[in-house]
mmCIF file of C-alpha atoms in Angstrom:
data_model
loop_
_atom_site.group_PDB
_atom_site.id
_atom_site.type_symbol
_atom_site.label_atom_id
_atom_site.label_comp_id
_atom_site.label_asym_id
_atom_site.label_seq_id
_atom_site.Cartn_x
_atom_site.Cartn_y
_atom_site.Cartn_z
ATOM 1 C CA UNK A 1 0.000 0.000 0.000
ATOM 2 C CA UNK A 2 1.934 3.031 -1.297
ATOM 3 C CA UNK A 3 1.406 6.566 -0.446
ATOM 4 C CA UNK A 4 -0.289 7.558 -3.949
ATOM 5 C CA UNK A 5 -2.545 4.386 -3.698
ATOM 6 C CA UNK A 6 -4.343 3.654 -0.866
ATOM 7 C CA UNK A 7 -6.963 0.755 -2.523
ATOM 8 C CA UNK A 8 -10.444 1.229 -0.635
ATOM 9 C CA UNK A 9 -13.039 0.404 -2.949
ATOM 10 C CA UNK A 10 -15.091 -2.718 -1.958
ATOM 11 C CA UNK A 11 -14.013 -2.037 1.545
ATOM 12 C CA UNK A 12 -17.201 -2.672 3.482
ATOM 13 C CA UNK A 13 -16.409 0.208 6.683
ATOM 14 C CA UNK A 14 -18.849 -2.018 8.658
ATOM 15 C CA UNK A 15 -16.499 -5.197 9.097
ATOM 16 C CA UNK A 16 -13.589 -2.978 10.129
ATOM 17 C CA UNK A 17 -11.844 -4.364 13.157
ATOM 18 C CA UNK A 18 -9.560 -2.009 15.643
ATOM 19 C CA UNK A 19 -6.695 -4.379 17.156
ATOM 20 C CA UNK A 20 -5.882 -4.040 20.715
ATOM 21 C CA UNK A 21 -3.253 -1.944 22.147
ATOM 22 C CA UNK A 22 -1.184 -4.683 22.905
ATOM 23 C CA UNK A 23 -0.699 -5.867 19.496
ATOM 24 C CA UNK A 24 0.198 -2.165 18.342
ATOM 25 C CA UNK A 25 2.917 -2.291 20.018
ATOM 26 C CA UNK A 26 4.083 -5.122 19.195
ATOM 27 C CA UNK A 27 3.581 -4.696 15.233
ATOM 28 C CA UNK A 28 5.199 -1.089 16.200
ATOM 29 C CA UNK A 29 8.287 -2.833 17.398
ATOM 30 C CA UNK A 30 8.443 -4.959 14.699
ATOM 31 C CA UNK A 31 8.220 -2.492 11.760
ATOM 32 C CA UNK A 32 11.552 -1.004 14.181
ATOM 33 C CA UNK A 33 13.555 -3.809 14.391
ATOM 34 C CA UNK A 34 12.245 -6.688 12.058
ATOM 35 C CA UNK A 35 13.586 -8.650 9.295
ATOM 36 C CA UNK A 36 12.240 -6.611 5.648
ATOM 37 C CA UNK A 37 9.762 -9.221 5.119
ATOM 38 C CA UNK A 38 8.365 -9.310 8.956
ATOM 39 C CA UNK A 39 8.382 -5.242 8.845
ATOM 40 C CA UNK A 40 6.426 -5.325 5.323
ATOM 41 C CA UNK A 41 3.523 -7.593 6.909
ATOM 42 C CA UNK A 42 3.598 -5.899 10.384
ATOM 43 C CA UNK A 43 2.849 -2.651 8.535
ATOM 44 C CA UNK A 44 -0.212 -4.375 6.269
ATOM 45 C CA UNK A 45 -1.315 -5.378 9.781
ATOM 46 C CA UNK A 46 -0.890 -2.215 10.954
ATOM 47 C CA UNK A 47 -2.992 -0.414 8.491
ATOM 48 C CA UNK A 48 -5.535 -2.853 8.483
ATOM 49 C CA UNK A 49 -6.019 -2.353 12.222
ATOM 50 C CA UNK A 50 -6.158 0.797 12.360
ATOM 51 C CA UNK A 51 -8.770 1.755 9.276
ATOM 52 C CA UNK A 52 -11.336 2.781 11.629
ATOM 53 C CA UNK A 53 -9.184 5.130 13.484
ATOM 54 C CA UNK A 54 -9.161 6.824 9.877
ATOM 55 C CA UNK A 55 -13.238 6.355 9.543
ATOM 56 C CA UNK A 56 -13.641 7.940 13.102
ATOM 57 C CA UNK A 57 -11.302 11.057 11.858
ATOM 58 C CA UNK A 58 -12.910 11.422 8.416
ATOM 59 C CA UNK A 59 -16.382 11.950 9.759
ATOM 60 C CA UNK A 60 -15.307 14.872 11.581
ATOM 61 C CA UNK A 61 -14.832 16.896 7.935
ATOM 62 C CA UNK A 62 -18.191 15.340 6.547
ATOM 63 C CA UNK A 63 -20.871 18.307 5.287
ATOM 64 C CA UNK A 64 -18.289 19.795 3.010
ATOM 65 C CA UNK A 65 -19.213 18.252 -0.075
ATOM 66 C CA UNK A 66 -16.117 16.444 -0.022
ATOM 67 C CA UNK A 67 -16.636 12.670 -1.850
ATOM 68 C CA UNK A 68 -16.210 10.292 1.351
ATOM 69 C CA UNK A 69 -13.764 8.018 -0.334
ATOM 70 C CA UNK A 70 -11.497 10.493 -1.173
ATOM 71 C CA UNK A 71 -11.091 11.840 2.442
ATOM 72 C CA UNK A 72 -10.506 8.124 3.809
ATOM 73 C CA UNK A 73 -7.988 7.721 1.326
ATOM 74 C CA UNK A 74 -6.056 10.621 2.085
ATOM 75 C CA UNK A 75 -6.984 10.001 5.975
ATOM 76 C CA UNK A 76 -5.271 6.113 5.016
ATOM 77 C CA UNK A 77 -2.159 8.476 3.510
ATOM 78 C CA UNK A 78 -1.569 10.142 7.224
ATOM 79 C CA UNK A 79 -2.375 6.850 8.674
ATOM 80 C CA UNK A 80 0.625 5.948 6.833
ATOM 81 C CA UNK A 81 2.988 8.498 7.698
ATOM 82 C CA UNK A 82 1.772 7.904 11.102
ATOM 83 C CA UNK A 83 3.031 4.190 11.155
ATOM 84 C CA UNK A 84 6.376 5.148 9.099
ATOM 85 C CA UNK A 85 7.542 7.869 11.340
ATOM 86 C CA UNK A 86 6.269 6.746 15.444
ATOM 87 C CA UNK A 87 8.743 5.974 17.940
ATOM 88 C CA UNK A 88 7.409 3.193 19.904
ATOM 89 C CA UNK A 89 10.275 3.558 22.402
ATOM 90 C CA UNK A 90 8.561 6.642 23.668
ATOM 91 C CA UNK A 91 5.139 5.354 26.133
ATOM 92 C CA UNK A 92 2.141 7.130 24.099
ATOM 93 C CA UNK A 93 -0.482 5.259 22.551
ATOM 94 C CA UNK A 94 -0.365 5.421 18.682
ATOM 95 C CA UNK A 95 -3.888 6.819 18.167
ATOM 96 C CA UNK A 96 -2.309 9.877 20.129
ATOM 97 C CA UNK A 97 -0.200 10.479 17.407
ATOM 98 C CA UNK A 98 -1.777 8.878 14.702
ATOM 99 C CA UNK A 99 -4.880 11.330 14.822
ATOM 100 C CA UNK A 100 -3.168 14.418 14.949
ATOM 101 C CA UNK A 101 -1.153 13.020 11.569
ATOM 102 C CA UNK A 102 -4.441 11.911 9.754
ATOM 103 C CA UNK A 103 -6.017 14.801 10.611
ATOM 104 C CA UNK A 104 -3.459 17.135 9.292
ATOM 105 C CA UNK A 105 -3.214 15.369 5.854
ATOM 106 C CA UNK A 106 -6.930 15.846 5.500
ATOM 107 C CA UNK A 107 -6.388 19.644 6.426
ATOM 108 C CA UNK A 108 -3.913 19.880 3.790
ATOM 109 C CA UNK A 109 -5.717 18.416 0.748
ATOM 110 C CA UNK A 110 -9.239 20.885 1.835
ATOM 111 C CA UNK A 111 -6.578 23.367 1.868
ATOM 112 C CA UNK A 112 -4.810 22.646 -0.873
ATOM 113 C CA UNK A 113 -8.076 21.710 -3.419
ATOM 114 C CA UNK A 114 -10.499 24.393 -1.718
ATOM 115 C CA UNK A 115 -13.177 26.131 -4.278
ATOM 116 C CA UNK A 116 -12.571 29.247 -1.753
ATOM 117 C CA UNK A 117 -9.609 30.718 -2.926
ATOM 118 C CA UNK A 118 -7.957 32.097 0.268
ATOM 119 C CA UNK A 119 -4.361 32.896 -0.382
ATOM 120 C CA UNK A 120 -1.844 30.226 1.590
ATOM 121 C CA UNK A 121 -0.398 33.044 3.466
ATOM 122 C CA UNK A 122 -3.665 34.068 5.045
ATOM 123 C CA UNK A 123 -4.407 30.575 5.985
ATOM 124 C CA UNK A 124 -1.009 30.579 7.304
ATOM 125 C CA UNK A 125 -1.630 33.080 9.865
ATOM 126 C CA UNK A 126 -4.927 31.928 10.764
ATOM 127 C CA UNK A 127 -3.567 28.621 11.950
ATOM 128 C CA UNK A 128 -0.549 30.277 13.830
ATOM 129 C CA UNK A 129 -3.378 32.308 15.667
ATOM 130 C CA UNK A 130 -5.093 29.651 16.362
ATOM 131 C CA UNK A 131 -2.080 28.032 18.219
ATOM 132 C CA UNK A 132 -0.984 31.691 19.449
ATOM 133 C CA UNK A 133 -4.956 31.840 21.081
ATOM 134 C CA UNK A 134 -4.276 28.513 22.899
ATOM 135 C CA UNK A 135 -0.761 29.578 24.280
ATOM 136 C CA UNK A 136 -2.224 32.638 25.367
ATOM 137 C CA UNK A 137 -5.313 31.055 27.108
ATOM 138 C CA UNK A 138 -2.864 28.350 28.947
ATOM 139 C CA UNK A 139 -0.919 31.347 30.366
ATOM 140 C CA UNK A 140 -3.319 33.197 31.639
ATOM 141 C CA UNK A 141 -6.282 31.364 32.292
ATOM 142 C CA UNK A 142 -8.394 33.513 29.931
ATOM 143 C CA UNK A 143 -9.310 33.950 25.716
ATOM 144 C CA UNK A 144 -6.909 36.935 24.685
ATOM 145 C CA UNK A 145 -7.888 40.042 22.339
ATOM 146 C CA UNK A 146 -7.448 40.483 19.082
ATOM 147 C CA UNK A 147 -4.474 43.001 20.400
ATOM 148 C CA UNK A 148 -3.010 40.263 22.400
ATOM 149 C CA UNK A 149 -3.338 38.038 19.277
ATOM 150 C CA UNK A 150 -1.460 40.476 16.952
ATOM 151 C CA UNK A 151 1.262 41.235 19.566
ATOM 152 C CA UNK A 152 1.791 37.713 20.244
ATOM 153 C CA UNK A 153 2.622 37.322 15.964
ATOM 154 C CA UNK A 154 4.013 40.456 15.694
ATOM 155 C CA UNK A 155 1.332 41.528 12.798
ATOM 156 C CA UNK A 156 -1.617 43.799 12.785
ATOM 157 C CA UNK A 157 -5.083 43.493 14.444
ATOM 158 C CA UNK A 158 -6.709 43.742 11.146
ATOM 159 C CA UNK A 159 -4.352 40.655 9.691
ATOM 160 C CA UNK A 160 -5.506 38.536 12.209
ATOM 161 C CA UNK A 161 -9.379 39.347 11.800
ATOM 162 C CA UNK A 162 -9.593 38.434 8.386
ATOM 163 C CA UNK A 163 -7.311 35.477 8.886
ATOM 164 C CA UNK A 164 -9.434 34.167 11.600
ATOM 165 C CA UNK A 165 -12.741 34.843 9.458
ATOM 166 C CA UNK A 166 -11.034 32.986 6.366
ATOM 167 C CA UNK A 167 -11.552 29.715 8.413
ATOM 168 C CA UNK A 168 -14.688 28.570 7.298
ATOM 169 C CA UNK A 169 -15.748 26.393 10.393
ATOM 170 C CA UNK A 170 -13.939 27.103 13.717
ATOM 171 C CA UNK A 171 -14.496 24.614 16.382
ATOM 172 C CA UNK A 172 -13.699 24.274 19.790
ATOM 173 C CA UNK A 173 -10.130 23.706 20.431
ATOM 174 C CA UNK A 174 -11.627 21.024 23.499
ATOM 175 C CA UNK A 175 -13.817 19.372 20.896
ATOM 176 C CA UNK A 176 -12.813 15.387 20.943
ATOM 177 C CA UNK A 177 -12.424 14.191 17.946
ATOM 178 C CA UNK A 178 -11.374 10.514 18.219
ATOM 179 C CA UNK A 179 -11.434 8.086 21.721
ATOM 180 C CA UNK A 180 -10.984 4.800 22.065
ATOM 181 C CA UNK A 181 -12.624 4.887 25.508
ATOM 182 C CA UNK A 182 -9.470 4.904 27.342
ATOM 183 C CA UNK A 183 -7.667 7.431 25.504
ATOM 184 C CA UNK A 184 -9.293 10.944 23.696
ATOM 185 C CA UNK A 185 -7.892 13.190 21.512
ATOM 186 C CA UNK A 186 -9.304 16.628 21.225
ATOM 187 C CA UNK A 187 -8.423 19.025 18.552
ATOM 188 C CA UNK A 188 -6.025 21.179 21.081
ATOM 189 C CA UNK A 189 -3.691 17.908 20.378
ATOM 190 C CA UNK A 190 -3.933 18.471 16.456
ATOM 191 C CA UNK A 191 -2.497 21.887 16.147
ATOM 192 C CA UNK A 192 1.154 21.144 15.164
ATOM 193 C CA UNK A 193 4.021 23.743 15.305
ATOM 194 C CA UNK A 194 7.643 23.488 13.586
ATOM 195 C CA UNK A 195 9.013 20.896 15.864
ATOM 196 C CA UNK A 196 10.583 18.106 14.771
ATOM 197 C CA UNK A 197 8.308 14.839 15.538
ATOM 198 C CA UNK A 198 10.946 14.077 18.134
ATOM 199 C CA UNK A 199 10.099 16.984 20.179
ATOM 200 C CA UNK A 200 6.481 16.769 19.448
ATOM 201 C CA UNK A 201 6.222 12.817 20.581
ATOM 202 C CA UNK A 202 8.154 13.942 23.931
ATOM 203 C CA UNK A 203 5.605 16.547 24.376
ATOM 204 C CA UNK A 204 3.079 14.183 24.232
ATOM 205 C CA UNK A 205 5.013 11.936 26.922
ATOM 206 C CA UNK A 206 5.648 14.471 28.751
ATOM 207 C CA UNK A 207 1.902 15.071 29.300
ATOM 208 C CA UNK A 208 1.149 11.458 29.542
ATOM 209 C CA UNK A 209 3.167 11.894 32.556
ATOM 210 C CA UNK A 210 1.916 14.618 34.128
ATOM 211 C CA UNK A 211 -1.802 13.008 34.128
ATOM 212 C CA UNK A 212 -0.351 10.043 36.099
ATOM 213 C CA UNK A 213 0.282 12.339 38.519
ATOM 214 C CA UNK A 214 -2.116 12.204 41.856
ATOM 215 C CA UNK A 215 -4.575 15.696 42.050
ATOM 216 C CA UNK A 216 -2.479 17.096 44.897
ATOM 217 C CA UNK A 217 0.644 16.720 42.784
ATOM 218 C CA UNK A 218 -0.821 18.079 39.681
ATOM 219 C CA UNK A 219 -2.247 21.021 41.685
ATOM 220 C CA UNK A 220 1.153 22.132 43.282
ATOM 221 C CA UNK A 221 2.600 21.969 40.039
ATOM 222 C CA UNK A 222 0.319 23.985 38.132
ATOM 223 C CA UNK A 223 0.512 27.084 41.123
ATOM 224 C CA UNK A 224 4.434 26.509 41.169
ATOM 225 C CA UNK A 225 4.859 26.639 37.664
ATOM 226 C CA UNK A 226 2.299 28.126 35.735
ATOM 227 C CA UNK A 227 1.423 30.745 38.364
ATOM 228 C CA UNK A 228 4.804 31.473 39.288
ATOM 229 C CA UNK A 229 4.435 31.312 42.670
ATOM 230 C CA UNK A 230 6.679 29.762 46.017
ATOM 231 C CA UNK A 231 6.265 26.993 47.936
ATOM 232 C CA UNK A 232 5.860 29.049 50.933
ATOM 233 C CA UNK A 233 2.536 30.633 48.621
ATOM 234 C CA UNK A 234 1.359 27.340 47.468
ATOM 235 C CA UNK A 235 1.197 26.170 51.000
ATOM 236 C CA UNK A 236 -0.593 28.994 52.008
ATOM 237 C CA UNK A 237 -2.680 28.573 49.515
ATOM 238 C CA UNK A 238 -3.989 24.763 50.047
ATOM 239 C CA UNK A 239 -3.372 24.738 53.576
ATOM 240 C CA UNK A 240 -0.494 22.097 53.801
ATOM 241 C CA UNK A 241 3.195 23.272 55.276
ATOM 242 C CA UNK A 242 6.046 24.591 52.864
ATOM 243 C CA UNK A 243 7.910 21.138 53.855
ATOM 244 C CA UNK A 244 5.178 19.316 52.999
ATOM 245 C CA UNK A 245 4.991 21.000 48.822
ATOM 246 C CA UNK A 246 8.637 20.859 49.035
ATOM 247 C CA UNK A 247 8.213 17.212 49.234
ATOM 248 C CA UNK A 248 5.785 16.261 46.961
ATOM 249 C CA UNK A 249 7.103 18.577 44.066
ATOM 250 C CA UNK A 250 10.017 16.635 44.343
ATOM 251 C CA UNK A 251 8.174 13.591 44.211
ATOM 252 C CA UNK A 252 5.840 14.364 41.648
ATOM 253 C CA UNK A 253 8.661 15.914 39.047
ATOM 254 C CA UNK A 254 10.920 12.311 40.017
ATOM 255 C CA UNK A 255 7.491 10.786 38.532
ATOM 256 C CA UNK A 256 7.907 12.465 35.820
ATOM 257 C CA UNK A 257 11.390 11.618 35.021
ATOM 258 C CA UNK A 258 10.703 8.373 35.504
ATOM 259 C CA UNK A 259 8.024 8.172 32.850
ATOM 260 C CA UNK A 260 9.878 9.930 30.401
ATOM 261 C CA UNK A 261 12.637 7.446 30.638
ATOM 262 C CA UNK A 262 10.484 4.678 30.349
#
């Protein structure tokens, strides 16, 4: 199954079968480390198993006229790229990373075939306010101004406003758009930056990590370091002694480490 043809016709959607998380892994490792011939069919697997991953992401872009098959085909090309490029020595599930890639490949062939023709520079700086909205909301605990917006790019208020009206259909940046029950991804995942996948994938880990984390431990962490204040605040503030954060910071960023490192 190349890149330029993904075969889906006769493909009854109904009969698809998701494989467990277990077995992802494990065809994961193998497309890493296996013989050509075992990497080859670990990868057919691999798609296979994951076509309804691409069905559950497609239907999120239906209503645009767009022919169905075409989407899952170019959903099955970011499936693809997905498989090709994960790390499976990092600890994230695959259908954290896999949606985010699916869903961008979609995004670029709306983009890229469009009837509307909105320059690619506009769209450009509608998606990097987009991302510059959700930095500025996890900073400060609030949506920011168009002034904020423009700052935060260095451009000009009226830039951003048409940008931002150029999208067609904004959604929610908390909107899920794929779970497997145990594991959702909402559309605050899917907005990329320039990172390498590297970085991104440790990102993800790195979050991973911090949701193991116990509510007490989470809740220090977010005063200490996205509030900016001391230990001798944060103790203040939920009632506990400055010994006592002291020692579950430490504990709770050891965590940490210790999931990143597998």
């Amino acid at each position: 199954m190349a890149y330029n043809k993904v075969e889906i016709c006769g493909v009854n959607t109904a009969r698809l079968k998701a494989i467990p998380e277990s077995r992802k892994k494990e065809l994961l490792m193998i497309i890493k480390n296996g013989t050509p011939s075992e990497r080859e069919k670990a990868r057919e697997e691999m798609i296979n198993g994951n076509l309804l991953l691409v069905l559950s992401v497609i239907q999120k872009f239906s209503g645009r006229g767009e022919n169905p098959d075409d989407l899952f085909q170019i959903g099955c090309i970011g499936l693809i790229k997905a498989i090709d490029n994960f790390d499976p020595a990092l600890d994230v599930k695959f259908s954290t990373y896999g949606v985010p890639m699916i869903i961008g490949e979609v995004r670029r062939h709306l983009r890229d075939y469009s009837p509307l023709r909105i320059s690619r520079s506009i769209k450009d700086t509608a998606y990097r306010a987009m991302q510059a909205k959700e930095r500025i909301t996890f900073r400060t605990g609030r949506e920011p101004t168009i002034n904020e917006l423009a700052k935060e790019l260095d451009s000009s208020p009226e830039s951003i406003v048409i940008a931002l009206e150029s999208i067609v259909e904004p959604v929610s940046i908390y909107e899920p758009v794929y779970s497997d029950g145990t594991d959702t991804v909402y559309v605050m995942d899917t907005l990329g930056d320039k990172s390498d996948d590297k970085k991104w994938l440790e990102q993800i880990a790195l979050r991973d990590a911090v949701d193991k984390l116990s509510e007490r431990e989470k809740s220090i962490l977010i005063i200490r370091y996205l509030k900016g204040k001391t230990q001798t605040e944060v103790a203040r503030e939920i009632g506990i002694s400055q010994a006592q954060v002291s020692r579950i910071e430490k504990t709770a960023m050891l965590h940490i480490r210790q999931q990143m490192e597998g």
